[in-house]
PDB file of C-alpha atoms in Angstrom:
ATOM      1  CA  GLU A   1     -16.459  -4.398   5.537  1.00 77.00           C
ATOM      2  CA  LEU A   2     -13.255  -6.107   5.287  1.00 82.00           C
ATOM      3  CA  LYS A   3     -10.653  -5.774   8.079  1.00 90.00           C
ATOM      4  CA  VAL A   4      -7.144  -6.971   7.888  1.00 94.00           C
ATOM      5  CA  GLU A   5      -5.423  -7.016  11.253  1.00 96.00           C
ATOM      6  CA  GLN A   6      -1.904  -7.872  11.762  1.00 97.00           C
ATOM      7  CA  ASN A   7       0.323  -8.910  14.796  1.00 96.00           C
ATOM      8  CA  PRO A   8       2.246  -8.119  16.259  1.00 96.00           C
ATOM      9  CA  LEU A   9       2.213  -4.525  15.200  1.00 95.00           C
ATOM     10  CA  PHE A  10       5.838  -4.017  16.775  1.00 95.00           C
ATOM     11  CA  LEU A  11       8.545  -6.761  16.767  1.00 93.00           C
ATOM     12  CA  SER A  12      12.036  -6.248  18.147  1.00 94.00           C
ATOM     13  CA  MET A  13      14.227  -9.296  17.805  1.00 91.00           C
ATOM     14  CA  GLN A  14      17.801 -10.588  17.810  1.00 93.00           C
ATOM     15  CA  GLU A  15      19.632 -11.599  14.722  1.00 95.00           C
ATOM     16  CA  GLY A  16      19.726 -15.314  14.066  1.00 95.00           C
ATOM     17  CA  LYS A  17      16.366 -15.679  15.632  1.00 95.00           C
ATOM     18  CA  ASN A  18      13.262 -16.856  13.948  1.00 96.00           C
ATOM     19  CA  TYR A  19       9.737 -15.218  13.925  1.00 94.00           C
ATOM     20  CA  THR A  20       6.389 -15.121  12.398  1.00 96.00           C
ATOM     21  CA  ILE A  21       4.026 -12.022  11.499  1.00 97.00           C
ATOM     22  CA  TYR A  22       0.422 -12.901  11.458  1.00 98.00           C
ATOM     23  CA  CYS A  23      -2.285 -11.382   9.042  1.00 97.00           C
ATOM     24  CA  ASN A  24      -5.812 -12.305   9.680  1.00 97.00           C
ATOM     25  CA  TYR A  25      -8.615 -10.772   7.533  1.00 95.00           C
ATOM     26  CA  SER A  26     -12.476 -11.037   8.183  1.00 93.00           C
ATOM     27  CA  THR A  27     -14.067 -11.674   4.477  1.00 89.00           C
ATOM     28  CA  THR A  28     -13.539 -14.457   2.050  1.00 86.00           C
ATOM     29  CA  SER A  29     -10.700 -13.750  -0.428  1.00 84.00           C
ATOM     30  CA  ASP A  30      -8.200 -15.789  -2.362  1.00 78.00           C
ATOM     31  CA  ARG A  31      -5.671 -13.279  -2.970  1.00 88.00           C
ATOM     32  CA  LEU A  32      -3.189 -11.840  -0.315  1.00 93.00           C
ATOM     33  CA  TYR A  33       0.033  -9.721  -0.934  1.00 94.00           C
ATOM     34  CA  TRP A  34       2.761  -8.918   1.235  1.00 97.00           C
ATOM     35  CA  TYR A  35       5.024  -5.781   0.838  1.00 97.00           C
ATOM     36  CA  ARG A  36       7.949  -4.325   2.509  1.00 97.00           C
ATOM     37  CA  GLN A  37       8.421  -0.439   3.368  1.00 96.00           C
ATOM     38  CA  ASP A  38      11.652   0.973   4.679  1.00 95.00           C
ATOM     39  CA  PRO A  39      11.511   4.444   6.505  1.00 91.00           C
ATOM     40  CA  GLY A  40      10.869   7.136   4.081  1.00 89.00           C
ATOM     41  CA  LYS A  41      10.589   4.833   1.041  1.00 92.00           C
ATOM     42  CA  SER A  42       7.730   3.483  -1.029  1.00 94.00           C
ATOM     43  CA  LEU A  43       6.260   0.008  -0.890  1.00 95.00           C
ATOM     44  CA  GLU A  44       8.113  -2.808  -2.432  1.00 95.00           C
ATOM     45  CA  SER A  45       6.204  -6.094  -3.375  1.00 93.00           C
ATOM     46  CA  LEU A  46       7.441  -9.169  -1.540  1.00 96.00           C
ATOM     47  CA  PHE A  47       4.948 -12.115  -2.284  1.00 95.00           C
ATOM     48  CA  VAL A  48       1.888 -12.693  -4.267  1.00 92.00           C
ATOM     49  CA  LEU A  49      -0.305 -15.383  -2.812  1.00 93.00           C
ATOM     50  CA  LEU A  50      -3.196 -16.468  -5.080  1.00 87.00           C
ATOM     51  CA  SER A  51      -4.663 -19.618  -3.741  1.00 84.00           C
ATOM     52  CA  ASN A  52      -5.445 -21.787  -0.482  1.00 85.00           C
ATOM     53  CA  GLY A  53      -2.241 -23.236   0.732  1.00 87.00           C
ATOM     54  CA  ALA A  54       0.032 -21.018  -1.519  1.00 89.00           C
ATOM     55  CA  VAL A  55       3.537 -21.032   0.044  1.00 93.00           C
ATOM     56  CA  LYS A  56       6.252 -18.448  -1.695  1.00 95.00           C
ATOM     57  CA  GLN A  57       9.896 -18.319  -0.267  1.00 96.00           C
ATOM     58  CA  GLU A  58      12.553 -15.740  -0.948  1.00 95.00           C
ATOM     59  CA  GLY A  59      15.616 -15.811   1.063  1.00 95.00           C
ATOM     60  CA  ARG A  60      14.948 -15.707   4.748  1.00 96.00           C
ATOM     61  CA  LEU A  61      11.236 -14.968   4.066  1.00 97.00           C
ATOM     62  CA  MET A  62       8.379 -17.300   3.657  1.00 98.00           C
ATOM     63  CA  ALA A  63       4.769 -16.583   3.021  1.00 97.00           C
ATOM     64  CA  SER A  64       1.923 -18.802   3.459  1.00 96.00           C
ATOM     65  CA  LEU A  65      -1.748 -18.578   2.896  1.00 95.00           C
ATOM     66  CA  ASP A  66      -4.915 -20.353   4.621  1.00 94.00           C
ATOM     67  CA  THR A  67      -8.219 -18.980   3.200  1.00 91.00           C
ATOM     68  CA  LYS A  68     -10.241 -21.396   5.192  1.00 92.00           C
ATOM     69  CA  ALA A  69      -8.777 -19.610   8.200  1.00 93.00           C
ATOM     70  CA  ARG A  70      -8.474 -16.261   6.596  1.00 94.00           C
ATOM     71  CA  LEU A  71      -4.849 -16.168   7.600  1.00 95.00           C
ATOM     72  CA  SER A  72      -1.560 -15.789   6.226  1.00 97.00           C
ATOM     73  CA  THR A  73       1.808 -15.669   7.797  1.00 98.00           C
ATOM     74  CA  LEU A  74       5.125 -14.003   7.062  1.00 98.00           C
ATOM     75  CA  HIS A  75       7.838 -16.242   8.534  1.00 97.00           C
ATOM     76  CA  ILE A  76      11.282 -15.023   9.173  1.00 96.00           C
ATOM     77  CA  THR A  77      14.367 -17.493   9.492  1.00 96.00           C
ATOM     78  CA  ALA A  78      17.561 -16.518  10.852  1.00 92.00           C
ATOM     79  CA  ALA A  79      16.813 -12.803  10.980  1.00 92.00           C
ATOM     80  CA  VAL A  80      19.432 -10.485   9.717  1.00 94.00           C
ATOM     81  CA  HIS A  81      19.780  -6.513  10.315  1.00 94.00           C
ATOM     82  CA  ASP A  82      18.908  -5.868   6.460  1.00 94.00           C
ATOM     83  CA  LEU A  83      15.359  -7.372   6.928  1.00 96.00           C
ATOM     84  CA  SER A  84      14.421  -4.388   9.337  1.00 96.00           C
ATOM     85  CA  ALA A  85      11.647  -2.616   8.009  1.00 97.00           C
ATOM     86  CA  THR A  86       7.918  -2.356   8.065  1.00 97.00           C
ATOM     87  CA  TYR A  87       5.906  -5.284   6.509  1.00 97.00           C
ATOM     88  CA  PHE A  88       2.267  -4.926   5.359  1.00 97.00           C
ATOM     89  CA  CYS A  89      -0.224  -7.480   4.067  1.00 97.00           C
ATOM     90  CA  ALA A  90      -3.009  -6.641   1.815  1.00 94.00           C
ATOM     91  CA  VAL A  91      -5.845  -8.455   0.900  1.00 92.00           C
ATOM     92  CA  TYR A  92      -8.058  -8.114  -2.349  1.00 86.00           C
ATOM     93  CA  LEU A  93     -11.657  -7.893  -2.052  1.00 81.00           C
ATOM     94  CA  LYS A  94     -12.910  -9.155  -5.078  1.00 76.00           C
ATOM     95  CA  GLY A  95     -16.639  -7.573  -5.154  1.00 74.00           C
ATOM     96  CA  ALA A  96     -15.410  -3.970  -4.726  1.00 73.00           C
ATOM     97  CA  GLN A  97     -12.066  -4.668  -6.514  1.00 74.00           C
ATOM     98  CA  LYS A  98     -10.098  -3.194  -3.350  1.00 75.00           C
ATOM     99  CA  LEU A  99      -7.015  -3.951  -2.048  1.00 84.00           C
ATOM    100  CA  VAL A 100      -7.276  -3.582   1.801  1.00 88.00           C
ATOM    101  CA  PHE A 101      -4.064  -3.087   3.734  1.00 92.00           C
ATOM    102  CA  GLY A 102      -3.185  -4.105   7.250  1.00 95.00           C
ATOM    103  CA  GLN A 103      -1.816  -1.669   9.824  1.00 94.00           C
ATOM    104  CA  GLY A 104       1.644  -2.877   9.049  1.00 96.00           C
ATOM    105  CA  THR A 105       4.384  -4.753  11.455  1.00 97.00           C
ATOM    106  CA  ARG A 106       7.270  -2.592  12.436  1.00 96.00           C
ATOM    107  CA  LEU A 107      10.432  -5.251  12.431  1.00 96.00           C
ATOM    108  CA  THR A 108      13.583  -4.185  14.203  1.00 96.00           C
ATOM    109  CA  ILE A 109      16.325  -6.471  14.069  1.00 95.00           C
ATOM    110  CA  ASN A 110      19.087  -5.976  16.664  1.00 92.00           C
ATOM    111  CA  PRO A 111      22.825  -7.302  15.873  1.00 85.00           C
TER     112      PRO A 111
ATOM    113  CA  ASP B   1      10.433   0.719 -17.366  1.00 65.00           C
ATOM    114  CA  ALA B   2      11.467   3.392 -14.769  1.00 79.00           C
ATOM    115  CA  GLY B   3       8.425   2.388 -12.428  1.00 93.00           C
ATOM    116  CA  VAL B   4       5.765   4.521 -11.188  1.00 96.00           C
ATOM    117  CA  ILE B   5       6.822   8.004 -11.078  1.00 97.00           C
ATOM    118  CA  GLN B   6       5.568  10.857  -8.944  1.00 97.00           C
ATOM    119  CA  SER B   7       5.975  14.292  -8.369  1.00 97.00           C
ATOM    120  CA  PRO B   8       6.796  16.245  -6.477  1.00 97.00           C
ATOM    121  CA  ARG B   9       8.603  14.240  -3.929  1.00 96.00           C
ATOM    122  CA  HIS B  10       8.019  16.936  -1.183  1.00 97.00           C
ATOM    123  CA  GLU B  11       5.688  19.747  -1.059  1.00 97.00           C
ATOM    124  CA  VAL B  12       5.211  22.299   1.619  1.00 98.00           C
ATOM    125  CA  THR B  13       2.194  24.635   1.367  1.00 97.00           C
ATOM    126  CA  GLU B  14       0.100  26.733   3.289  1.00 97.00           C
ATOM    127  CA  MET B  15      -3.276  26.164   4.475  1.00 97.00           C
ATOM    128  CA  GLY B  16      -5.972  27.338   1.977  1.00 97.00           C
ATOM    129  CA  GLN B  17      -3.659  26.602  -0.924  1.00 98.00           C
ATOM    130  CA  GLU B  18      -4.178  24.350  -3.774  1.00 97.00           C
ATOM    131  CA  VAL B  19      -2.090  21.307  -4.311  1.00 98.00           C
ATOM    132  CA  THR B  20      -1.738  19.053  -7.134  1.00 98.00           C
ATOM    133  CA  LEU B  21      -0.159  15.716  -7.242  1.00 98.00           C
ATOM    134  CA  ARG B  22       1.187  14.036 -10.210  1.00 98.00           C
ATOM    135  CA  CYS B  23       1.635  10.274 -11.417  1.00 98.00           C
ATOM    136  CA  LYS B  24       2.911   8.591 -14.178  1.00 98.00           C
ATOM    137  CA  PRO B  25       2.094   4.804 -14.096  1.00 97.00           C
ATOM    138  CA  ILE B  26       3.896   2.013 -15.650  1.00 95.00           C
ATOM    139  CA  SER B  27       3.436   1.716 -19.419  1.00 94.00           C
ATOM    140  CA  GLY B  28       0.793  -0.895 -20.119  1.00 91.00           C
ATOM    141  CA  HIS B  29      -0.695  -0.949 -16.705  1.00 92.00           C
ATOM    142  CA  ASP B  30      -4.431  -0.628 -16.726  1.00 90.00           C
ATOM    143  CA  TYR B  31      -5.185   0.072 -13.198  1.00 91.00           C
ATOM    144  CA  LEU B  32      -4.047   3.214 -11.320  1.00 94.00           C
ATOM    145  CA  PHE B  33      -4.429   3.868  -7.725  1.00 94.00           C
ATOM    146  CA  TRP B  34      -4.077   6.792  -5.086  1.00 97.00           C
ATOM    147  CA  TYR B  35      -3.273   5.822  -1.556  1.00 96.00           C
ATOM    148  CA  ARG B  36      -2.728   8.151   1.534  1.00 97.00           C
ATOM    149  CA  GLN B  37      -0.566   7.042   4.330  1.00 96.00           C
ATOM    150  CA  THR B  38      -0.586   8.600   7.830  1.00 94.00           C
ATOM    151  CA  MET B  39       0.442   7.150  11.189  1.00 90.00           C
ATOM    152  CA  MET B  40      -2.807   7.422  12.491  1.00 90.00           C
ATOM    153  CA  ARG B  41      -4.805   5.696   9.682  1.00 90.00           C
ATOM    154  CA  GLY B  42      -2.511   3.594   8.015  1.00 90.00           C
ATOM    155  CA  LEU B  43      -2.599   3.246   4.257  1.00 93.00           C
ATOM    156  CA  GLU B  44      -5.916   4.351   2.936  1.00 92.00           C
ATOM    157  CA  LEU B  45      -7.272   3.917  -0.636  1.00 92.00           C
ATOM    158  CA  LEU B  46      -8.623   7.087  -1.938  1.00 95.00           C
ATOM    159  CA  ILE B  47      -9.513   6.519  -5.679  1.00 95.00           C
ATOM    160  CA  TYR B  48      -8.836   4.049  -8.528  1.00 93.00           C
ATOM    161  CA  PHE B  49      -9.121   4.286 -12.245  1.00 93.00           C
ATOM    162  CA  ASN B  50      -9.443   1.437 -14.690  1.00 91.00           C
ATOM    163  CA  ASN B  51      -8.367   2.220 -18.496  1.00 92.00           C
ATOM    164  CA  ASN B  52      -8.465   6.065 -17.024  1.00 94.00           C
ATOM    165  CA  VAL B  53     -12.172   5.701 -16.048  1.00 94.00           C
ATOM    166  CA  PRO B  54     -12.765   6.259 -11.891  1.00 94.00           C
ATOM    167  CA  ILE B  55     -14.156   3.231 -10.753  1.00 91.00           C
ATOM    168  CA  ASP B  56     -14.364   3.744  -6.882  1.00 90.00           C
ATOM    169  CA  ASP B  57     -13.673   7.252  -5.321  1.00 93.00           C
ATOM    170  CA  SER B  58     -15.333   6.191  -1.977  1.00 90.00           C
ATOM    171  CA  GLY B  59     -12.180   6.802   0.010  1.00 91.00           C
ATOM    172  CA  MET B  60     -11.832  10.363  -1.073  1.00 94.00           C
ATOM    173  CA  PRO B  61     -12.191  12.335   2.287  1.00 88.00           C
ATOM    174  CA  GLU B  62     -14.224  15.191   1.190  1.00 86.00           C
ATOM    175  CA  ASP B  63     -15.085  17.540  -2.091  1.00 91.00           C
ATOM    176  CA  ARG B  64     -11.862  19.439  -1.329  1.00 96.00           C
ATOM    177  CA  PHE B  65     -10.242  16.323  -2.999  1.00 97.00           C
ATOM    178  CA  SER B  66     -10.536  15.362  -6.557  1.00 97.00           C
ATOM    179  CA  ALA B  67      -8.552  12.995  -8.920  1.00 98.00           C
ATOM    180  CA  LYS B  68      -8.311  12.981 -12.852  1.00 97.00           C
ATOM    181  CA  MET B  69      -6.622  10.640 -15.311  1.00 98.00           C
ATOM    182  CA  PRO B  70      -7.074  12.195 -18.790  1.00 97.00           C
ATOM    183  CA  ASN B  71      -4.987   9.566 -20.515  1.00 95.00           C
ATOM    184  CA  ALA B  72      -3.406   6.394 -19.746  1.00 94.00           C
ATOM    185  CA  SER B  73       0.023   7.869 -18.699  1.00 95.00           C
ATOM    186  CA  PHE B  74      -0.811  10.515 -16.340  1.00 97.00           C
ATOM    187  CA  SER B  75      -3.062  11.227 -13.468  1.00 98.00           C
ATOM    188  CA  THR B  76      -3.432  14.077 -10.770  1.00 98.00           C
ATOM    189  CA  LEU B  77      -4.685  14.173  -7.591  1.00 98.00           C
ATOM    190  CA  LYS B  78      -5.844  17.883  -6.320  1.00 98.00           C
ATOM    191  CA  ILE B  79      -6.757  19.245  -2.895  1.00 97.00           C
ATOM    192  CA  GLN B  80      -8.260  22.460  -2.920  1.00 97.00           C
ATOM    193  CA  PRO B  81      -8.178  24.208  -0.430  1.00 96.00           C
ATOM    194  CA  SER B  82      -5.623  22.395   1.622  1.00 97.00           C
ATOM    195  CA  GLU B  83      -5.886  21.852   5.336  1.00 97.00           C
ATOM    196  CA  PRO B  84      -2.985  20.801   7.981  1.00 97.00           C
ATOM    197  CA  ARG B  85      -4.846  17.471   8.576  1.00 96.00           C
ATOM    198  CA  ASP B  86      -4.103  16.635   4.741  1.00 97.00           C
ATOM    199  CA  SER B  87      -0.614  16.547   5.577  1.00 97.00           C
ATOM    200  CA  ALA B  88       0.473  12.830   4.961  1.00 97.00           C
ATOM    201  CA  VAL B  89       2.465  10.615   2.235  1.00 97.00           C
ATOM    202  CA  TYR B  90       0.360  10.347  -0.988  1.00 98.00           C
ATOM    203  CA  PHE B  91       1.256   7.174  -2.786  1.00 97.00           C
ATOM    204  CA  CYS B  92       0.298   6.329  -6.611  1.00 97.00           C
ATOM    205  CA  ALA B  93       0.433   2.715  -7.654  1.00 95.00           C
ATOM    206  CA  SER B  94      -0.437   0.962 -10.924  1.00 94.00           C
ATOM    207  CA  SER B  95      -1.087  -2.655 -11.688  1.00 90.00           C
ATOM    208  CA  PHE B  96      -2.141  -4.944 -14.730  1.00 85.00           C
ATOM    209  CA  HIS B  97      -5.381  -6.906 -14.370  1.00 73.00           C
ATOM    210  CA  ARG B  98      -6.061  -5.776 -10.788  1.00 63.00           C
ATOM    211  CA  GLY B  99      -5.878  -8.721  -8.477  1.00 54.00           C
ATOM    212  CA  GLU B 100      -4.267 -10.811 -10.677  1.00 62.00           C
ATOM    213  CA  THR B 101      -0.821  -9.117 -10.017  1.00 72.00           C
ATOM    214  CA  GLU B 102       0.444  -6.867  -7.438  1.00 83.00           C
ATOM    215  CA  ALA B 103       0.116  -3.168  -7.602  1.00 89.00           C
ATOM    216  CA  PHE B 104       3.634  -1.160  -8.229  1.00 93.00           C
ATOM    217  CA  PHE B 105       3.947   1.628  -5.801  1.00 95.00           C
ATOM    218  CA  GLY B 106       5.876   4.842  -6.762  1.00 96.00           C
ATOM    219  CA  GLN B 107       8.020   6.746  -4.186  1.00 96.00           C
ATOM    220  CA  GLY B 108       5.260   8.818  -2.511  1.00 97.00           C
ATOM    221  CA  THR B 109       4.494  12.605  -2.285  1.00 98.00           C
ATOM    222  CA  ARG B 110       5.260  14.071   1.320  1.00 97.00           C
ATOM    223  CA  LEU B 111       2.684  16.802   1.853  1.00 98.00           C
ATOM    224  CA  THR B 112       3.071  19.167   4.393  1.00 98.00           C
ATOM    225  CA  VAL B 113       0.282  21.897   4.959  1.00 98.00           C
ATOM    226  CA  VAL B 114       1.254  24.508   7.461  1.00 97.00           C
TER     227      VAL B 114
END
């Protein structure tokens, strides 16, 4: 059974700082997705990572995938308040054709 | 396209009543998913369809839950009878070529069973 674990689960940080959210998964997969969810809202797709070594960047967010280590990271550079949200990683389990989500990381950025 | 459309946005019902949640996927998408989100269990995949055919319903919690997709533009998730522990946000999502592209989520239905 595929397990997807994010850490930290809660993160409070100051504006302007850098930080990284980690997503570890237990079974081989070469497809990983990052989503953002604002309180009371739906999930918004941020990044699609489809191969080992894939790196995607959008604004202050950068995501990477290491399939050998079964690890993806979401790096936040010079955080701003607007990035406060819950971030989910989701791993695609090819055999079962399932997308399994991590627990989510609730990010709060303080002025 | 307006995205994935779910209705209702909020539903409050009494225990024992039947509840039907509705979803219209993005036109052209051939996969449709139903997820449930709770604080305790996070995001759980309940069932998914490919070309209107249910492929995996192993996440459906029990026989009180059923889902249908009569055509490419409409799906329902039904709970009968509903129980307080069914209270959650239910999301519908759709995608094209599952795994090849990301799934796009609807706004969700917040269900409260009292």
